[in-house]
Amino acid sequence: MAVQTVATGVKAVRRHRGRAAALAVVPAAVALLVTAAAGPAPASAAEGKGPDVVAREAYFLPPAEAEPGDGLTYDPALVPAGAGAEVVEVARNGKTRIWLSLTGLLPDRTYGAHVHTRPCGSSPDEAGPHYQNKPAPVQPSTDPAYANPENEAWLDVTTGPRGSAESSAHQDWRFRAGQARSVVIHEHATMRQPGEAGVAGAWLACLSVPFE
């Protein structure tokens, strides 16, 4: 299907469903999962102070076809136009849980995925390096002392026969305000060895997410 036809269909669905900029409600199963992972509610919860929640869903389109709020695909052969993404973050008690769901990707394939420091742009590298809880002195970092799933938010996925996949990351820290702004989908699984740690190949797609 031509990219223009896909873009037209996506825009029609978006008009029907409303702007795909933020989810009004976190899926119940995800909410239970992240609440349990974050531990018991603090005393402030009795005063009506719950966890901080960020949720985004969007379709991926090439930058030339996208509107504000859309995800961006830089390689439609590997992340087809019209593929979808949902990201949910729940932060509480100094901990963070991130959930990623993808649909419409290639079947039976592994993709790398990470939280990056800046919003998506028309070129892939505009999203900046991986977010790191303890920033490495040299960026981007391939030192496994910094580029690892405990210090970064890794969300690698392997799709099933229909091209769908889910993943999650549970971190014992919270994002610094304004310093985590997107999820980038990469070409292959994230590597861990020195000199290549955190590397996952080409930047295929990006979804801007205003993480808390």
Coordinates of N, CA and C in Angstrom, one line a residue:
M1 N 0.8 -1.2 0.0 CA 0.0 0.0 0.0 C 0.9 1.2 0.0
A2 N 0.6 2.2 -0.8 CA 1.4 3.4 -0.9 C 1.3 4.2 0.4
V3 N 2.4 4.9 0.7 CA 2.5 5.7 1.9 C 1.4 6.7 2.0
Q4 N 1.1 7.4 0.9 CA 0.1 8.4 0.9 C -1.3 7.8 1.2
T5 N -1.6 6.6 0.7 CA -2.8 5.9 1.0 C -2.9 5.6 2.5
V6 N -1.8 5.1 3.1 CA -1.7 4.8 4.5 C -1.9 6.0 5.3
A7 N -1.2 7.1 4.9 CA -1.4 8.4 5.7 C -2.8 8.9 5.7
T8 N -3.5 8.8 4.5 CA -4.9 9.2 4.4 C -5.8 8.4 5.4
G9 N -5.5 7.0 5.4 CA -6.3 6.2 6.2 C -6.1 6.5 7.7
V10 N -4.8 6.7 8.1 CA -4.5 7.0 9.5 C -5.2 8.3 9.9
K11 N -5.1 9.3 9.0 CA -5.8 10.6 9.4 C -7.3 10.4 9.6
A12 N -7.9 9.6 8.8 CA -9.3 9.3 8.9 C -9.7 8.6 10.2
V13 N -8.8 7.7 10.6 CA -9.0 7.0 11.9 C -8.8 8.0 13.0
R14 N -7.8 8.8 12.9 CA -7.5 9.8 13.9 C -8.7 10.8 14.1
R15 N -9.3 11.2 13.1 CA -10.4 12.1 13.2 C -11.6 11.4 13.9
H16 N -11.8 10.1 13.6 CA -12.9 9.3 14.2 C -12.6 9.1 15.7
R17 N -11.4 8.8 16.1 CA -11.1 8.4 17.4 C -10.8 9.7 18.3
G18 N -10.5 10.8 17.6 CA -10.0 11.9 18.4 C -8.5 11.9 18.3
R19 N -7.9 13.0 18.7 CA -6.4 13.2 18.5 C -5.7 12.2 19.4
A20 N -4.7 11.5 18.7 CA -4.0 10.5 19.5 C -2.8 11.1 20.2
A21 N -3.1 12.0 21.1 CA -2.0 12.7 21.8 C -1.7 12.2 23.1
A22 N -2.8 11.7 23.8 CA -2.6 11.1 25.2 C -3.8 10.2 25.5
L23 N -3.6 9.2 26.2 CA -4.6 8.3 26.6 C -5.3 8.9 27.8
A24 N -6.6 8.8 27.9 CA -7.4 9.4 29.0 C -7.3 8.5 30.2
V25 N -7.2 7.1 30.0 CA -7.1 6.2 31.1 C -6.0 5.2 30.8
V26 N -5.3 4.8 31.8 CA -4.3 3.8 31.7 C -5.0 2.5 31.7
P27 N -4.6 1.5 30.7 CA -5.3 0.2 30.7 C -5.2 -0.4 32.1
A28 N -6.3 -1.0 32.6 CA -6.4 -1.5 33.9 C -5.3 -2.5 34.3
A29 N -5.0 -3.4 33.3 CA -4.0 -4.4 33.6 C -2.7 -3.8 33.8
V30 N -2.3 -2.8 33.0 CA -1.1 -2.1 33.1 C -1.0 -1.4 34.4
A31 N -2.1 -0.7 34.8 CA -2.1 0.0 36.0 C -1.8 -0.9 37.2
L32 N -2.5 -2.1 37.2 CA -2.2 -3.0 38.3 C -0.8 -3.5 38.4
L33 N -0.3 -3.7 37.2 CA 1.1 -4.3 37.1 C 2.1 -3.2 37.6
V34 N 2.0 -2.0 37.2 CA 3.0 -1.0 37.6 C 2.8 -0.6 39.1
T35 N 1.5 -0.6 39.5 CA 1.3 -0.2 40.9 C 1.9 -1.3 41.8
A36 N 1.8 -2.6 41.5 CA 2.4 -3.6 42.3 C 3.9 -3.5 42.3
A37 N 4.4 -3.2 41.1 CA 5.9 -3.2 41.0 C 6.5 -2.0 41.8
A38 N 5.7 -0.9 41.9 CA 6.2 0.3 42.5 C 6.1 0.2 44.0
G39 N 5.4 -0.8 44.6 CA 5.4 -1.0 46.0 C 4.2 -0.4 46.6
P40 N 4.0 -0.5 47.9 CA 2.8 0.1 48.6 C 2.7 1.6 48.4
A41 N 1.5 2.1 48.5 CA 1.3 3.5 48.3 C 1.8 4.2 49.6
P42 N 2.5 5.4 49.4 CA 2.9 6.2 50.6 C 1.7 6.8 51.3
A43 N 2.0 7.3 52.5 CA 1.0 7.9 53.3 C 0.3 9.0 52.6
S44 N 1.0 9.7 51.7 CA 0.3 10.8 51.0 C -0.8 10.4 50.1
A45 N -0.8 9.1 49.7 CA -1.9 8.6 48.9 C -3.2 8.7 49.5
A46 N -3.2 8.7 50.9 CA -4.5 8.8 51.6 C -5.1 10.2 51.4
E47 N -4.2 11.2 51.0 CA -4.6 12.5 50.8 C -5.0 12.8 49.4
G48 N -5.0 11.7 48.6 CA -5.4 11.8 47.2 C -4.3 12.0 46.2
K49 N -3.0 11.8 46.7 CA -1.9 11.9 45.8 C -1.5 10.6 45.3
G50 N -1.8 10.3 44.1 CA -1.5 9.0 43.5 C -0.2 9.0 42.7
P51 N 0.1 8.0 41.9 CA 1.3 8.0 41.1 C 1.2 9.0 39.9
D52 N 2.4 9.4 39.4 CA 2.4 10.3 38.2 C 2.3 9.3 37.0
V53 N 1.4 9.7 36.1 CA 1.1 8.8 35.0 C 1.3 9.6 33.7
V54 N 2.0 9.1 32.7 CA 2.1 9.6 31.4 C 1.7 8.5 30.4
A55 N 0.8 8.8 29.4 CA 0.4 7.8 28.5 C 0.3 8.5 27.1
R56 N 0.9 7.8 26.1 CA 0.8 8.3 24.7 C 0.5 7.1 23.8
E57 N -0.3 7.4 22.7 CA -0.5 6.4 21.7 C -0.5 7.2 20.3
A58 N 0.0 6.6 19.3 CA 0.1 7.2 18.0 C 0.4 6.2 16.9
Y59 N 0.1 6.6 15.7 CA 0.5 5.9 14.5 C 1.9 6.4 14.0
F60 N 2.7 5.5 13.4 CA 3.9 6.0 12.8 C 3.7 6.3 11.3
L61 N 4.2 7.5 10.9 CA 4.1 8.0 9.5 C 5.5 8.6 9.2
P62 N 5.8 8.6 7.9 CA 7.1 9.3 7.5 C 7.0 10.8 7.9
P63 N 8.1 11.4 8.2 CA 8.0 12.9 8.6 C 7.3 13.8 7.7
A64 N 7.4 13.5 6.4 CA 6.7 14.4 5.4 C 5.2 14.3 5.4
E65 N 4.7 13.1 6.0 CA 3.3 12.9 6.0 C 2.7 13.1 7.4
A66 N 3.5 13.3 8.4 CA 3.1 13.3 9.8 C 2.5 14.6 10.2
E67 N 1.7 14.6 11.2 CA 1.2 15.8 11.9 C 1.7 15.8 13.3
P68 N 1.6 16.9 14.0 CA 2.0 17.0 15.4 C 1.3 15.9 16.2
G69 N 2.0 15.1 17.0 CA 1.4 14.1 17.8 C 1.5 12.7 17.2
D70 N 1.9 12.6 15.9 CA 2.1 11.3 15.2 C 3.5 10.8 15.6
G71 N 3.6 9.5 15.6 CA 5.0 8.9 15.6 C 5.6 9.0 14.3
L72 N 6.9 8.9 14.2 CA 7.6 9.0 13.0 C 8.4 7.8 12.6
T73 N 8.2 7.3 11.4 CA 9.0 6.2 10.9 C 10.0 6.7 9.9
Y74 N 11.3 6.3 10.1 CA 12.3 6.7 9.2 C 12.7 5.6 8.2
D75 N 12.1 4.4 8.4 CA 12.4 3.3 7.6 C 11.1 2.5 7.4
P76 N 10.2 2.9 6.5 CA 8.9 2.2 6.4 C 9.0 0.7 6.0
A77 N 10.2 0.3 5.5 CA 10.3 -1.1 5.2 C 10.4 -2.0 6.4
L78 N 10.9 -1.4 7.6 CA 11.0 -2.1 8.8 C 10.0 -1.7 9.9
V79 N 9.6 -0.4 9.8 CA 8.4 0.1 10.7 C 7.4 0.7 9.7
P80 N 6.5 -0.1 9.2 CA 5.6 0.4 8.1 C 4.8 1.6 8.6
A81 N 4.5 2.4 7.6 CA 3.5 3.5 7.9 C 2.2 2.9 8.3
G82 N 1.6 3.5 9.4 CA 0.4 3.0 9.9 C 0.6 2.0 11.1
A83 N 1.8 1.6 11.4 CA 2.1 0.8 12.6 C 1.7 1.7 13.8
G84 N 1.4 1.1 14.9 CA 1.0 1.8 16.0 C 1.9 1.6 17.3
A85 N 1.8 2.5 18.2 CA 2.6 2.4 19.4 C 1.8 3.0 20.6
E86 N 1.9 2.4 21.8 CA 1.4 2.9 23.0 C 2.5 2.9 24.0
V87 N 2.7 4.0 24.8 CA 3.7 4.0 25.9 C 3.0 4.5 27.1
V88 N 3.2 3.8 28.2 CA 2.6 4.2 29.5 C 3.7 4.3 30.5
E89 N 3.8 5.4 31.2 CA 4.8 5.5 32.4 C 4.0 5.7 33.6
V90 N 4.4 5.0 34.7 CA 3.8 5.2 36.0 C 5.0 5.3 37.0
A91 N 5.0 6.5 37.7 CA 6.2 6.8 38.6 C 5.6 7.0 40.0
R92 N 6.3 6.4 40.9 CA 5.8 6.5 42.3 C 6.9 6.0 43.3
N93 N 7.0 6.6 44.4 CA 7.9 6.2 45.4 C 9.4 6.2 44.9
G94 N 9.7 7.1 44.0 CA 11.0 7.2 43.5 C 11.3 6.1 42.5
K95 N 10.3 5.3 42.0 CA 10.5 4.3 41.0 C 9.7 4.6 39.8
T96 N 10.1 3.9 38.7 CA 9.4 4.2 37.4 C 9.1 2.9 36.7
R97 N 7.9 2.7 36.2 CA 7.6 1.6 35.3 C 7.2 2.1 33.9
I98 N 7.8 1.6 32.9 CA 7.4 2.0 31.5 C 7.0 0.7 30.8
W99 N 5.8 0.9 30.0 CA 5.3 -0.2 29.3 C 5.1 0.3 27.8
L100 N 5.6 -0.6 26.9 CA 5.6 -0.3 25.5 C 4.8 -1.4 24.8
S101 N 3.8 -1.0 23.9 CA 3.1 -1.9 23.0 C 3.2 -1.4 21.6
L102 N 3.5 -2.3 20.7 CA 3.7 -2.0 19.3 C 2.8 -3.0 18.4
T103 N 2.2 -2.4 17.4 CA 1.4 -3.2 16.4 C 1.8 -2.9 15.0
G104 N 1.6 -3.8 14.1 CA 1.8 -3.5 12.7 C 3.3 -3.5 12.2
L105 N 4.2 -4.1 13.1 CA 5.6 -4.2 12.7 C 5.8 -5.5 11.9
L106 N 7.0 -5.8 11.4 CA 7.3 -7.0 10.7 C 7.1 -8.2 11.7
P107 N 6.6 -9.3 11.3 CA 6.4 -10.5 12.2 C 7.7 -11.1 12.5
D108 N 7.7 -11.7 13.7 CA 8.8 -12.6 14.1 C 10.2 -11.9 14.0
R109 N 10.3 -10.7 14.5 CA 11.5 -9.9 14.4 C 11.8 -9.2 15.7
T110 N 13.1 -9.1 16.1 CA 13.5 -8.4 17.3 C 13.9 -6.9 16.9
Y111 N 13.4 -6.0 17.7 CA 13.7 -4.6 17.6 C 14.3 -4.1 18.9
G112 N 15.3 -3.2 18.8 CA 15.7 -2.5 20.0 C 14.8 -1.3 20.3
A113 N 14.7 -0.9 21.5 CA 13.9 0.3 21.9 C 14.4 0.9 23.2
H114 N 14.5 2.2 23.2 CA 15.1 2.9 24.4 C 14.4 4.2 24.6
V115 N 14.4 4.7 25.8 CA 14.0 6.1 26.1 C 15.2 7.0 25.7
H116 N 14.9 8.1 25.0 CA 15.9 9.0 24.6 C 15.6 10.4 25.2
T117 N 16.6 11.3 25.1 CA 16.6 12.5 25.9 C 15.8 13.7 25.2
R118 N 15.6 13.6 23.9 CA 14.9 14.8 23.3 C 13.7 14.3 22.4
P119 N 12.8 15.2 22.1 CA 11.7 14.8 21.2 C 12.1 14.3 19.9
C120 N 11.2 13.6 19.2 CA 11.5 13.2 17.8 C 11.6 14.4 16.9
G121 N 12.3 14.2 15.8 CA 12.4 15.2 14.8 C 12.4 14.6 13.4
S122 N 12.5 15.5 12.4 CA 12.5 15.0 11.0 C 13.7 14.1 10.7
S123 N 14.8 14.2 11.4 CA 15.9 13.3 11.2 C 16.1 12.5 12.5
P124 N 16.5 11.2 12.4 CA 16.5 10.3 13.6 C 17.3 10.8 14.7
D125 N 18.5 11.4 14.5 CA 19.4 11.8 15.6 C 18.9 13.0 16.4
E126 N 17.8 13.6 16.0 CA 17.3 14.7 16.8 C 16.7 14.3 18.1
A127 N 16.5 13.0 18.3 CA 16.0 12.5 19.6 C 17.1 12.4 20.6
G128 N 18.4 12.7 20.2 CA 19.5 12.7 21.2 C 19.9 11.3 21.7
P129 N 20.8 11.2 22.7 CA 21.2 9.9 23.2 C 20.2 9.3 24.1
H130 N 20.6 8.1 24.5 CA 19.7 7.4 25.5 C 19.7 8.2 26.8
Y131 N 18.5 8.2 27.5 CA 18.5 8.8 28.8 C 19.3 7.9 29.7
Q132 N 20.1 8.5 30.6 CA 20.8 7.7 31.6 C 20.6 8.3 33.0
N133 N 20.3 7.4 34.0 CA 20.1 7.9 35.3 C 21.4 8.5 35.9
K134 N 22.5 7.9 35.7 CA 23.8 8.4 36.0 C 24.5 8.7 34.6
P135 N 24.5 9.9 34.2 CA 25.1 10.2 32.8 C 26.5 9.9 32.7
A136 N 26.9 9.2 31.6 CA 28.3 9.0 31.3 C 29.0 10.2 30.9
P137 N 30.3 10.3 31.2 CA 31.0 11.6 30.9 C 31.1 11.8 29.4
V138 N 31.0 10.8 28.6 CA 31.1 10.9 27.1 C 29.8 10.4 26.6
Q139 N 29.1 11.2 25.7 CA 27.9 10.9 25.1 C 28.0 10.9 23.6
P140 N 27.3 10.0 22.8 CA 26.6 8.8 23.4 C 27.6 7.8 24.0
S141 N 27.1 7.0 24.9 CA 28.0 6.1 25.7 C 27.8 4.7 25.2
T142 N 29.0 4.0 25.1 CA 29.0 2.6 24.8 C 29.7 1.8 25.9
D143 N 29.9 2.5 27.0 CA 30.5 1.9 28.2 C 29.5 1.1 29.0
P144 N 29.6 -0.2 29.2 CA 28.6 -0.9 29.9 C 28.4 -0.5 31.3
A145 N 29.3 0.2 31.9 CA 29.1 0.8 33.2 C 28.0 1.8 33.3
Y146 N 27.7 2.4 32.1 CA 26.6 3.4 32.0 C 25.5 2.9 31.0
A147 N 25.9 2.3 29.9 CA 24.9 1.8 28.9 C 24.5 0.4 29.3
N148 N 23.5 0.3 30.2 CA 23.0 -0.9 30.6 C 21.6 -0.8 31.0
P149 N 20.8 -1.8 31.1 CA 19.3 -1.7 31.3 C 19.0 -1.2 32.7
E150 N 19.9 -1.2 33.7 CA 19.6 -0.6 35.0 C 19.8 0.9 35.0
N151 N 20.7 1.4 34.2 CA 21.0 2.8 34.2 C 20.2 3.6 33.1
E152 N 19.8 2.8 32.1 CA 18.9 3.3 31.0 C 17.6 2.6 31.0
A153 N 16.7 3.0 30.1 CA 15.4 2.4 30.0 C 15.4 1.6 28.7
W154 N 15.6 0.3 28.7 CA 15.6 -0.5 27.5 C 14.3 -1.2 27.4
L155 N 13.7 -1.2 26.2 CA 12.4 -1.8 25.9 C 12.4 -2.6 24.7
D156 N 13.4 -3.4 24.5 CA 13.5 -4.3 23.3 C 12.3 -5.2 23.2
V157 N 11.8 -5.5 22.0 CA 10.7 -6.3 21.8 C 11.0 -7.3 20.7
T158 N 10.3 -8.4 20.7 CA 10.3 -9.4 19.7 C 8.8 -9.6 19.2
T159 N 8.5 -9.4 18.0 CA 7.1 -9.4 17.5 C 6.7 -10.9 17.3
G160 N 5.4 -11.1 17.4 CA 4.8 -12.4 17.1 C 4.5 -12.5 15.6
P161 N 3.7 -13.5 15.2 CA 3.4 -13.7 13.8 C 2.5 -12.6 13.2
R162 N 1.9 -11.8 14.0 CA 1.1 -10.7 13.5 C 1.8 -9.3 13.6
G163 N 3.0 -9.3 14.0 CA 3.8 -8.1 14.1 C 3.5 -7.2 15.3
S164 N 2.9 -7.8 16.4 CA 2.7 -7.1 17.6 C 3.7 -7.6 18.7
A165 N 3.9 -6.7 19.7 CA 4.8 -7.0 20.7 C 4.6 -6.1 21.9
E166 N 5.0 -6.5 23.1 CA 5.0 -5.7 24.3 C 6.2 -5.9 25.1
S167 N 6.6 -4.8 25.8 CA 7.8 -5.0 26.8 C 7.6 -4.0 27.9
S168 N 8.4 -4.1 28.9 CA 8.3 -3.2 30.0 C 9.7 -3.1 30.7
A169 N 9.9 -2.0 31.4 CA 11.1 -1.7 32.1 C 10.7 -1.2 33.5
H170 N 11.4 -1.7 34.5 CA 11.1 -1.2 35.9 C 12.4 -0.7 36.5
Q171 N 12.4 0.6 36.7 CA 13.6 1.3 37.2 C 13.5 1.8 38.6
D172 N 14.6 1.7 39.4 CA 14.6 2.2 40.8 C 15.0 3.6 40.8
W173 N 14.5 4.4 39.9 CA 14.7 5.8 39.8 C 13.7 6.5 39.0
R174 N 13.6 7.8 39.0 CA 12.7 8.6 38.2 C 13.5 9.5 37.2
F175 N 12.8 9.8 36.1 CA 13.4 10.7 35.1 C 13.6 12.1 35.7
R176 N 14.7 12.7 35.3 CA 14.9 14.1 35.7 C 14.0 14.9 34.8
A177 N 13.4 16.0 35.4 CA 12.4 16.8 34.7 C 12.9 17.3 33.4
G178 N 12.1 17.0 32.3 CA 12.4 17.6 31.0 C 13.6 16.9 30.3
Q179 N 14.2 15.8 30.8 CA 15.3 15.2 30.2 C 15.1 13.9 29.6
A180 N 13.8 13.4 29.5 CA 13.5 12.2 28.8 C 12.2 12.5 28.0
R181 N 12.4 12.4 26.7 CA 11.3 12.9 25.8 C 10.9 12.1 24.7
S182 N 11.4 10.8 24.6 CA 11.0 10.0 23.4 C 11.3 8.6 23.6
V183 N 10.7 7.7 22.8 CA 11.1 6.3 22.7 C 11.5 6.1 21.2
V184 N 12.7 5.5 21.0 CA 13.2 5.3 19.7 C 13.2 3.8 19.5
I185 N 12.7 3.3 18.3 CA 12.7 1.9 17.9 C 13.9 1.7 17.0
H186 N 14.7 0.7 17.3 CA 16.0 0.5 16.6 C 16.0 -0.8 15.8
E187 N 17.0 -1.0 15.0 CA 17.1 -2.1 14.0 C 17.2 -3.5 14.6
H188 N 17.9 -3.7 15.7 CA 18.1 -5.0 16.2 C 18.2 -4.9 17.8
A189 N 18.3 -6.1 18.4 CA 18.4 -6.1 19.9 C 19.6 -5.3 20.4
T190 N 19.5 -4.8 21.6 CA 20.5 -4.0 22.1 C 21.7 -4.8 22.6
M191 N 22.9 -4.4 22.2 CA 24.1 -5.1 22.6 C 24.6 -4.6 23.9
R192 N 25.4 -5.5 24.6 CA 25.9 -5.2 25.9 C 27.4 -5.2 26.1
Q193 N 28.2 -5.7 25.1 CA 29.6 -5.8 25.3 C 30.3 -4.4 25.3
P194 N 31.5 -4.3 25.9 CA 32.2 -3.0 25.9 C 32.5 -2.5 24.5
G195 N 32.3 -1.2 24.3 CA 32.5 -0.6 23.0 C 31.3 -0.7 22.1
E196 N 30.3 -1.5 22.4 CA 29.0 -1.6 21.7 C 27.8 -1.6 22.6
A197 N 28.0 -1.4 23.9 CA 26.9 -1.5 24.8 C 25.9 -0.4 24.5
G198 N 24.7 -0.7 24.5 CA 23.6 0.2 24.2 C 23.3 0.4 22.7
V199 N 24.2 -0.1 21.8 CA 24.0 0.0 20.4 C 22.9 -1.0 19.9
A200 N 22.0 -0.5 19.1 CA 21.0 -1.4 18.5 C 20.7 -1.1 17.1
G201 N 21.7 -0.6 16.4 CA 21.6 -0.4 14.9 C 20.8 0.9 14.6
A202 N 20.4 0.9 13.3 CA 19.8 2.1 12.8 C 18.5 2.5 13.6
W203 N 18.3 3.8 13.6 CA 17.1 4.4 14.2 C 15.9 4.3 13.2
L204 N 15.0 3.4 13.5 CA 13.9 3.2 12.6 C 12.7 4.0 12.8
A205 N 12.3 4.4 14.0 CA 11.1 5.1 14.3 C 11.2 5.8 15.6
C206 N 10.3 6.7 15.9 CA 10.4 7.5 17.1 C 9.0 8.0 17.5
L207 N 8.7 8.0 18.8 CA 7.5 8.5 19.4 C 7.9 9.5 20.5
S208 N 7.5 10.7 20.4 CA 7.7 11.7 21.5 C 6.8 11.4 22.6
V209 N 7.4 11.4 23.8 CA 6.7 11.1 25.1 C 7.2 12.0 26.2
P210 N 6.4 12.8 26.8 CA 6.8 13.8 27.8 C 7.0 13.1 29.2
F211 N 8.0 12.2 29.3 CA 8.1 11.4 30.5 C 8.2 12.4 31.8
E212 N 7.7 11.9 32.9 CA 7.7 12.6 34.2 C 9.0 12.2 35.0

